[in-house]
Amino acid sequence: MNLSAVEVGHTLLPYEKEIFTQLLDADGLLIMGKHLGIHRIVRQFVKLFSQPTSIVIILNTSHEERTMYIDDLAIDADTKHLPKIITNECDSQRRSEIYPTGGVMFVTSRILVVDMLSGIVPIEHLSGIMVCNAHRVTEKSSEAFILRLYREKNKTGFIKAYTDSPEGVASGLAQVTRLMKNLFVTQLFIWPRFHSSVHESLTKYTADVVELDVELTEDMQTIQTSILAIHNMCLQEIKRGLPGVELDDLNLENGLFSAFNNILRRRLEPVAHRMSAKTKQLQTDLVVITRLLSYLTEYDCVSFHNYLETLRTSSSTFNQTSSWMFQDVANMLFETAKRRVYYIETAAERAIKKARKQNSTKDSNIYQADENTATQPKELTVKLEENPKWAELAAVLKEIETETVINGENPGTTLVLVSEERTAWQLRDYLSIGGRQLLERGFRKHMALRASWKAVRMKFTAERAIQKAKTVPGAPGSSSNQVYNTHRRGRRRYREEFQSNDLEELVQNARANALAKANVALKNRSDEVYGLSLVPADENRDLPAGDMSDPEDESNIVEGDVYLETFYGVLDSPVVVIRSMRVSDGSWHLEKILADANPRYIIMYDPDPAAIRQVEVFRSLRTGMSLRVYFLWYKESVEAQRYLTTIRQEKEAFEKLIYEKSRMAYSHEQDGKSLNFKQDDQMMGSSTRKAMRNKVQATVVVDVREFRSALPSMLHAASIHVIPVTIEVGDYIITPDMCMERKSLSDLIGSLKSGRLYNQCQAMQRHYKIPILLIEFSDTATFSLHSKNDFSGDISWDHMTSKLSLLTLHFPTLRLVWAKSPHMSAEVIQSLKIGHGQPDATTCMSKRATNEDQMISTGYYNQTAKQLLLKLPGITAINCKHVMDNITSVYELSQLPLSGMQALIGLEPGKMLHEFINQSL
Amino acid sequence: PVQVKNVNPNSITINQRQKGNPILKHIRNIAYEYGDCLPDYHINPNVAIMYLSMRFHLYRSNYIGAAVRSLGRTYPLRVLLVHLDVDQYHNALIDLTKLSTLNGLTLLVASSAEECARYIETYKRYENKNADMLMERMDETYLSRSTGFLTDIPSVNSTDVVTLLSNFGTLKAVCSADTKELAELPGFGEQKVHRIFDAFRAPFVPSRVP
């Protein structure tokens, strides 16, 4: 029996029913294993509450998640009252109408906070709140604030939280206990894959599993080893530069994940604002190097080589001191990556290399370089090494096809699962035109790119030289770069090689030769000298799907979005569908792919342990047809290691959670239902007796955009009434005279650089007697802008001390507040309010930064798009409104002809803009 | 503006009572002389700095209030430079914040003697500097403007700028790139591709889009 997608969605397996029942009557936190299908549980609840008699709000979902839930329920016949979405695209009038209508509502957290504080949410009537991705909730997040506001007025509604990221919850000490406190829940439900009910359900119907080990090529192994060595080198360098920071447990193993970079960033956060430029660069380098490990197996050899060359170009163009690039091991990396694509050597050199490979004896005579080698002509070998998994994939498809023919069954679908969309395209191309053609096309592009890189470097170097001639020491831009000796030596080496025209000449010659003879078909895979195929270098030509040029490929390739039902029964061979799992998304994406494809065979091209669970769930639901799953592994590679480490980490996380659950102690007040939150609204007045008579509620007017940060929540916790309003001048209006602009450390640095802070200070000073700049550190950051070693040299503009000195010189009426944490900010605000009156929201709203900003800040314009627009030459704060009113997007603006641009913003600005947009290298 | 007798305009005047302050040995980049002035550090007739060691303040908390009062509103810019030379100072810092906010002082917090000295030096060095460096600067070169433009998109870094320009040639072409073309670029994962595409196509006025 084949289940339709809807039925797959709505039938629950036994263990899922168990989970649903457990959570039904509880205020609890559900932690499931990744990709075990938590969205299926959430979906059941959404379905349950989609009726006008309930009012349930769901927080913390992504756009794709929301769309998925609504689309699924739209098809379901039982559900009439569909969920609604409330985001910032909905204005407040509309929102106040939607809330009372009932059913399920997906609301953005920041907006819900503002609406709750403004009183337009019927908090007392809410049936419950559901929090997805609960692992992201911290004490300071909006969700915690929302739940507190909720429980203050509503003691009967439920709170349910869900997450399928046990690692996210288990990483700290007693973190899950704290999380449950912040969520106001008292029950914890832990459901890993190894839970007995889960195991029982999923092993009833199993799939046939075939594991295939694929060997990396020798060059790929060399590259892998080099990258690991470079990674280790950089990591050691960072550790050495930051002796105080705890980095001991950071090593190669957890260095194999993109999560590594997050872990590193978190560890470095306390000192991030004080790190030297060198350490910052190393941190960025590590991100890149970690990615290189994945790219090695994901990209084809030409793309990989291109990427490395782009890295080198950008490093020298932007004068960044990525010191790793100049080490010998990096040279090995670059050279080997190039060799996979092509190499240039004389016949004698080639012979020596061959002999070296075959002989183990180090007979020096053989390796002696001939005097003649220097004069011998250099030859070009275009190797274009194919990814080993490609051939394996083709072999598996062949095997499946043969089997289908032998069995004489109705050919089903073969689903090839890859992790990235890019890989999906790569494989589609491979199966259509073959590896050689694919790589050749890439190689032709590479040739074109070489010219571009050269142009980029030359242009930018020239411009920089002009700039340098203008600057004076001590001014911005001429800050000391830590240049190493190796750096200079390496750059010269690189520049020489990069500028050599050997490759271009040889390619030209090869082309000429080939023209003289005839087209050379390139099926042969041995390392012979090739001319290049004369298929015209038309990179824009669309590859025909299902092109049969490669005799190995006989399957039909279907592009992603075509429905398969139309192909059933028409073809003899199985339909091959290639889909990317987009593992970063939740499990619903994979569920949909499986349901749509309904495959008999699955090839996991990029094995992912979590994804396999969805396959198991799918198999348990689709009991009618058998399923075979092939796994393609690179033997002894980073890929395999990553897989094993993922499994281990998840298992450890669950074990930690189970242990913590057994020892958890919580107060009965934790659910917030019996708590009396506010003893007394904070009273303002000079003495208690006076206060009793003049009972005035302490209030602070807060800009709505500030609700992403923790401070509003802290103020509320201190019994200060927070009024959310859209204000242009300042972020927090504390008293009628005091206006405060809050800057986190990174904001401070950024806005000083961009000039924004200057404008903000001007505006505040114009409208308020006491303008205040709040410099707020996060409570994990070290409470200091500089280490004392920073001051060994002369005064430099790069130092924060310089910038703050100049700022305060020009704004002598600006007051500064330094807070170690948002909590301290709240305390300072409380202390400043004593003895002063309350601010008035309407007065604050009326204060304008400039005349033009009137419409701009009320949410009418897309702020991000506006910011990008303002980066273009010719566009100013004055004319951008006119542009935004008449042009749809930056893209549309870029397509305008010169006349169009001039008509829009004027002759000179239009000319500047047009030149900028159309300038070619 | 306050005038101080016999003062060399190129040096600052330090009040005698500051003698023995450990931060003095770190003042190396400007000239100073001891003299008779109201604040601890007379930078020029417009700028005065009062120094306060947190350790001292915790010991004698009534000192600073009186010192601030006697300084009055004499200088247009009055800086209260607090040296955090102890570990615990939470409530004291909040009090000092209130004191400076309500008395027109600019509060600076320094974590080392070197940093204290640096502030003092910088105020002298920058005393006549205009505000140009604080304001929005228009980058002139194609390099900086195109980089500034492209890196305004979240997750786009300078390597990506090189990739985009070398593959597409002009910014017009970059703005026109579709998701497939972007995804083919090395180093461009799905998130980056979508962020770039969305950044160029996002409507300026969301509500206008049908």
XYZ file of C-alpha atoms in Angstrom, chain A residues 451-915:
465
model
C 42.202 36.567 -16.324
C 39.584 37.926 -13.930
C 41.654 37.198 -10.847
C 44.591 38.948 -12.387
C 42.376 41.926 -13.223
C 40.917 42.027 -9.708
C 44.317 41.970 -8.120
C 45.782 44.565 -10.426
C 42.893 46.949 -10.118
C 42.717 46.778 -6.364
C 46.469 46.994 -5.920
C 46.549 50.105 -8.083
C 43.734 51.717 -6.141
C 45.387 50.915 -2.846
C 48.619 52.490 -3.977
C 46.752 55.708 -4.758
C 45.059 55.605 -1.375
C 48.293 55.037 0.461
C 49.898 58.021 -1.198
C 47.137 60.142 0.254
C 47.224 58.906 3.802
C 49.342 60.195 6.637
C 50.703 58.017 9.430
C 48.381 57.905 12.361
C 45.316 58.383 10.220
C 42.790 55.619 9.697
C 43.739 52.994 7.192
C 47.468 53.038 7.840
C 47.255 51.003 11.011
C 50.075 48.626 11.659
C 49.766 45.350 9.908
C 51.667 42.541 11.409
C 53.598 41.431 8.407
C 55.824 38.439 8.732
C 59.041 37.822 6.859
C 57.637 34.641 5.488
C 54.658 36.664 4.377
C 56.789 38.848 2.151
C 58.753 35.942 0.807
C 55.601 33.996 0.144
C 53.882 36.848 -1.568
C 56.710 37.274 -3.964
C 56.669 33.580 -4.708
C 52.946 33.630 -5.266
C 53.007 36.701 -7.396
C 55.635 35.260 -9.696
C 53.781 32.061 -10.212
C 50.458 33.728 -10.603
C 51.746 36.036 -13.259
C 53.444 33.313 -15.243
C 51.719 32.791 -18.515
C 52.814 29.234 -18.957
C 49.361 27.781 -18.661
C 47.723 30.249 -20.962
C 50.380 29.724 -23.629
C 50.217 25.982 -23.409
C 46.467 25.957 -23.620
C 46.626 28.195 -26.659
C 49.106 25.829 -28.298
C 47.047 22.814 -27.437
C 44.014 24.413 -28.980
C 45.939 25.312 -32.090
C 47.224 21.772 -32.446
C 43.871 20.242 -31.991
C 42.415 22.531 -34.595
C 45.069 21.492 -37.016
C 44.252 17.840 -36.539
C 40.662 16.995 -35.672
C 38.259 16.879 -32.740
C 39.599 14.574 -30.072
C 36.968 12.640 -28.207
C 37.989 12.315 -24.584
C 36.794 9.084 -23.077
C 40.189 7.815 -22.107
C 41.074 8.241 -18.448
C 44.804 7.600 -18.423
C 47.322 10.368 -17.895
C 48.125 11.133 -21.493
C 48.590 14.512 -22.997
C 45.348 15.893 -24.285
C 44.310 18.634 -26.489
C 41.087 20.144 -25.359
C 37.818 19.149 -26.783
C 36.548 21.536 -29.387
C 33.053 21.667 -28.079
C 32.513 25.422 -28.222
C 33.224 27.148 -24.925
C 29.603 28.066 -24.409
C 29.192 27.922 -20.669
C 25.704 29.276 -20.886
C 24.390 26.415 -22.897
C 21.836 24.469 -20.902
C 22.709 20.882 -20.409
C 19.925 18.705 -21.771
C 18.500 16.497 -19.093
C 18.705 12.852 -19.910
C 21.351 13.318 -22.549
C 22.589 9.855 -23.451
C 26.118 10.832 -24.430
C 27.688 8.838 -21.625
C 27.120 5.181 -22.431
C 27.377 4.303 -18.744
C 24.235 6.192 -18.000
C 20.984 4.732 -19.056
C 18.669 5.978 -16.372
C 16.327 8.813 -16.800
C 17.215 11.847 -14.815
C 14.392 13.890 -13.579
C 14.829 17.460 -12.484
C 13.706 18.181 -8.976
C 10.199 19.455 -9.246
C 8.529 17.172 -11.704
C 5.910 14.906 -10.220
C 6.742 11.280 -10.578
C 3.254 9.930 -10.974
C 3.319 10.885 -14.623
C 6.295 8.621 -15.236
C 5.004 5.425 -13.742
C 4.530 2.585 -16.089
C 5.950 4.478 -19.026
C 9.610 3.670 -18.609
C 11.491 0.444 -18.308
C 14.254 1.588 -16.041
C 13.871 3.079 -12.599
C 13.384 6.798 -12.406
C 16.306 8.442 -10.669
C 15.568 11.412 -8.454
C 18.325 13.405 -6.853
C 17.349 15.529 -3.874
C 19.292 17.423 -1.298
C 18.388 16.818 2.301
C 19.204 20.313 3.482
C 20.151 18.819 6.799
C 20.203 22.222 8.414
C 16.439 22.271 8.104
C 14.260 20.117 10.224
C 13.188 16.602 9.515
C 10.019 17.621 7.717
C 11.935 18.443 4.562
C 13.305 14.932 4.334
C 9.926 13.461 5.200
C 8.416 15.307 2.273
C 11.133 14.154 -0.114
C 10.642 10.553 0.922
C 6.889 10.769 0.682
C 6.990 12.420 -2.736
C 9.566 10.071 -4.202
C 8.239 6.911 -2.598
C 11.428 5.107 -3.535
C 12.196 1.449 -3.677
C 15.896 2.206 -3.562
C 17.705 4.938 -1.693
C 21.296 5.877 -2.292
C 22.723 7.909 0.558
C 25.441 9.672 -1.313
C 26.274 11.803 1.763
C 25.521 9.593 4.745
C 23.943 11.329 7.645
C 23.068 9.376 10.786
C 20.096 11.540 11.633
C 18.651 11.354 8.155
C 18.662 7.586 8.343
C 16.079 7.788 11.097
C 13.616 9.513 8.848
C 14.191 6.690 6.405
C 13.378 4.219 9.176
C 10.214 6.101 10.073
C 9.265 6.186 6.418
C 9.844 2.460 6.075
C 7.711 1.755 9.133
C 4.850 3.697 7.651
C 5.172 2.378 4.143
C 4.876 -1.274 4.880
C 3.826 -2.379 1.428
C 7.042 -2.033 -0.541
C 10.517 -3.242 0.305
C 13.358 -0.754 0.579
C 17.050 -1.026 -0.045
C 19.484 1.621 1.129
C 22.995 2.050 -0.197
C 25.569 4.009 1.767
C 28.493 5.534 -0.055
C 31.405 6.255 2.278
C 34.804 7.696 1.646
C 37.013 5.283 3.498
C 39.260 6.794 6.175
C 38.075 10.245 5.485
C 36.848 13.191 7.410
C 33.359 12.273 6.264
C 33.423 8.922 8.005
C 34.942 10.429 11.125
C 32.298 13.120 11.228
C 29.529 10.549 10.995
C 30.861 8.544 13.902
C 31.473 11.627 16.006
C 27.925 12.865 15.411
C 26.489 9.630 16.668
C 28.744 9.599 19.673
C 28.003 13.200 20.609
C 24.283 12.713 20.439
C 24.466 9.569 22.526
C 26.570 11.330 25.142
C 24.169 14.249 25.197
C 21.218 11.965 25.867
C 23.055 10.092 28.555
C 23.835 13.357 30.252
C 20.180 14.413 30.052
C 18.913 11.144 31.446
C 21.338 11.432 34.308
C 20.336 15.006 34.980
C 16.667 14.128 34.917
C 17.177 11.501 37.567
C 18.779 14.024 39.869
C 16.661 17.013 39.061
C 15.188 18.990 41.878
C 12.765 21.743 41.202
C 10.468 23.866 43.248
C 6.745 23.493 42.913
C 6.613 27.130 41.973
C 8.599 26.423 38.833
C 5.542 26.265 36.634
C 4.709 29.796 37.624
C 1.128 28.874 38.351
C 1.221 29.517 42.045
C 3.654 32.396 41.887
C 2.691 35.901 42.754
C 4.993 37.724 40.400
C 4.839 41.315 41.386
C 4.688 42.073 45.061
C 4.335 45.738 44.547
C 4.750 47.799 41.462
C 7.777 49.868 42.119
C 6.738 53.119 43.608
C 8.311 56.421 42.947
C 8.458 59.072 45.601
C 10.802 60.432 48.165
C 9.341 58.785 51.270
C 7.086 55.816 51.767
C 4.252 57.927 53.122
C 4.457 60.256 50.213
C 4.713 57.229 47.957
C 1.467 55.846 49.329
C -0.248 59.050 48.468
C 1.373 59.633 45.076
C 1.352 56.092 43.728
C 2.943 56.424 40.356
C 3.978 53.405 38.371
C 7.608 53.597 37.272
C 7.752 53.496 33.505
C 10.335 53.540 30.768
C 9.523 54.111 27.123
C 11.379 51.585 24.964
C 11.863 51.494 21.213
C 10.190 48.385 19.730
C 13.410 47.383 17.999
C 15.088 46.952 21.379
C 12.946 43.954 22.256
C 15.470 41.612 20.682
C 17.834 42.363 23.523
C 17.564 41.306 27.138
C 17.297 44.700 28.806
C 13.517 45.243 28.418
C 12.964 41.873 30.077
C 15.316 42.854 32.905
C 13.464 46.137 33.423
C 10.186 44.302 33.580
C 11.615 41.868 36.109
C 12.588 44.876 38.223
C 8.938 45.897 38.286
C 9.346 48.769 35.872
C 6.520 49.153 33.440
C 7.885 48.968 29.925
C 6.033 50.805 27.170
C 6.963 49.657 23.668
C 6.766 52.430 21.124
C 8.433 53.201 17.828
C 10.799 56.036 18.623
C 13.486 57.460 16.428
C 15.675 59.269 18.884
C 17.249 56.993 21.445
C 16.327 53.492 22.563
C 15.179 54.037 26.158
C 13.511 57.171 27.436
C 14.018 57.006 31.158
C 12.677 60.356 32.318
C 11.320 63.312 30.360
C 14.896 64.685 30.234
C 16.947 61.506 29.965
C 17.331 59.683 26.691
C 19.514 56.599 26.445
C 21.057 54.929 23.440
C 22.036 51.371 24.183
C 25.097 49.920 22.454
C 26.422 46.423 22.849
C 30.162 46.188 22.357
C 29.957 45.160 18.754
C 27.342 47.827 18.064
C 29.605 50.427 19.632
C 32.549 49.473 17.474
C 30.433 49.268 14.353
C 28.511 52.479 14.803
C 31.653 54.441 15.621
C 33.220 53.193 12.414
C 30.228 53.922 10.247
C 29.429 57.320 11.644
C 26.006 56.305 12.864
C 26.783 56.994 16.479
C 27.739 60.581 15.708
C 24.357 61.155 14.092
C 22.530 59.475 16.948
C 24.325 61.599 19.534
C 23.469 64.735 17.573
C 19.806 63.796 17.469
C 19.652 62.934 21.166
C 21.372 66.148 22.132
C 18.930 68.187 20.093
C 15.836 66.761 21.762
C 16.816 65.873 25.318
C 18.567 67.655 28.141
C 20.508 64.606 29.236
C 21.618 62.359 26.359
C 23.123 59.090 27.594
C 25.220 56.463 25.877
C 24.915 53.038 27.505
C 27.872 50.773 26.765
C 26.597 47.315 27.641
C 28.927 44.340 27.869
C 27.489 40.837 27.786
C 27.929 39.191 31.147
C 30.381 36.695 29.724
C 32.642 39.341 28.223
C 35.572 40.774 30.131
C 34.613 44.185 31.418
C 37.364 46.104 29.722
C 38.002 47.514 26.284
C 41.730 46.937 26.209
C 44.440 44.825 27.693
C 47.272 46.933 29.057
C 49.614 45.638 26.367
C 47.623 47.436 23.729
C 49.162 50.709 24.782
C 52.820 49.955 24.237
C 52.959 52.070 21.110
C 51.818 55.589 20.374
C 48.234 56.828 20.411
C 46.375 55.151 17.578
C 42.955 55.825 16.106
C 42.319 52.083 16.135
C 42.003 52.100 19.912
C 38.590 52.530 21.455
C 40.135 55.008 23.895
C 40.869 57.306 20.969
C 37.401 57.063 19.498
C 35.640 57.589 22.801
C 37.877 60.544 23.654
C 37.085 62.261 20.376
C 33.390 61.511 20.699
C 33.181 62.978 24.186
C 35.238 66.005 23.143
C 32.614 66.804 20.559
C 29.673 65.909 22.743
C 30.497 67.281 26.171
C 26.884 66.954 27.266
C 26.780 63.228 26.457
C 26.785 61.110 29.591
C 28.313 57.637 29.556
C 27.055 54.556 31.380
C 29.161 51.413 31.577
C 27.293 48.206 32.353
C 28.807 44.801 32.867
C 25.593 43.068 31.886
C 21.984 43.796 30.933
C 21.107 43.232 34.561
C 23.418 46.016 35.603
C 21.931 48.262 32.914
C 18.536 47.740 34.510
C 19.940 48.608 37.915
C 21.482 51.818 36.623
C 18.216 52.819 34.985
C 16.356 52.168 38.215
C 18.840 54.265 40.152
C 18.663 57.134 37.675
C 14.877 57.223 37.816
C 14.685 57.915 41.523
C 13.340 61.379 42.161
C 12.382 62.081 38.585
C 9.093 62.063 36.684
C 7.880 59.476 34.180
C 8.411 59.851 30.441
C 5.452 60.335 28.165
C 5.147 57.974 25.218
C 3.474 60.401 22.805
C 6.104 63.071 23.323
C 8.844 60.556 22.611
C 7.218 59.403 19.407
C 6.992 62.902 18.091
C 10.703 63.545 18.200
C 12.180 63.123 14.778
C 15.786 62.373 13.879
C 15.505 64.180 10.569
C 12.520 65.201 8.473
C 13.004 62.440 5.976
C 13.022 59.731 8.599
C 9.369 60.154 9.304
C 8.044 57.380 7.132
C 11.199 55.398 7.145
C 11.167 54.135 10.667
C 7.538 53.121 10.968
C 8.159 49.805 9.301
C 6.921 50.997 5.968
C 10.303 50.534 4.318
C 12.440 47.404 4.500
C 15.352 48.601 6.644
C 17.859 46.030 5.419
C 17.177 46.849 1.805
C 17.427 50.545 2.565
C 20.763 50.062 4.257
C 22.120 48.209 1.257
C 20.789 50.894 -1.048
C 22.591 53.606 0.897
C 25.894 51.895 0.236
C 25.657 52.796 -3.414
C 27.405 55.930 -4.651
C 24.971 58.617 -5.681
C 22.378 57.520 -3.164
C 22.028 59.735 -0.106
C 19.732 59.862 2.912
C 17.839 62.602 1.057
C 17.141 60.884 -2.245
C 16.809 57.292 -1.037
C 13.146 57.773 -0.151
C 12.414 58.852 -3.692
C 14.291 55.830 -5.021
C 12.458 53.418 -2.740
C 9.102 54.869 -3.700
C 9.720 54.377 -7.400
C 11.936 51.328 -7.719
C 11.119 47.904 -6.366
C 14.502 46.567 -5.331
C 18.261 46.953 -5.586
C 18.184 44.502 -8.475
C 15.751 46.653 -10.403
C 17.860 49.711 -9.755
C 20.945 47.969 -11.088
C 19.260 47.241 -14.400
C 18.385 50.862 -15.167
C 20.155 52.537 -18.047
C 22.142 55.723 -17.423
C 19.190 57.901 -18.402
C 16.930 56.072 -15.997
C 19.293 56.530 -13.107
C 19.818 60.182 -13.890
C 16.104 60.788 -14.123
C 15.768 59.249 -10.699
C 18.543 60.920 -8.704
C 20.054 63.616 -10.885
C 22.730 63.949 -13.556
C 25.889 63.699 -11.472
C 24.695 61.128 -8.917
C 23.128 59.092 -11.686
C 26.416 59.073 -13.572
C 28.324 58.007 -10.451
C 25.871 55.216 -9.770
C 25.795 53.973 -13.329
C 29.561 53.920 -13.562
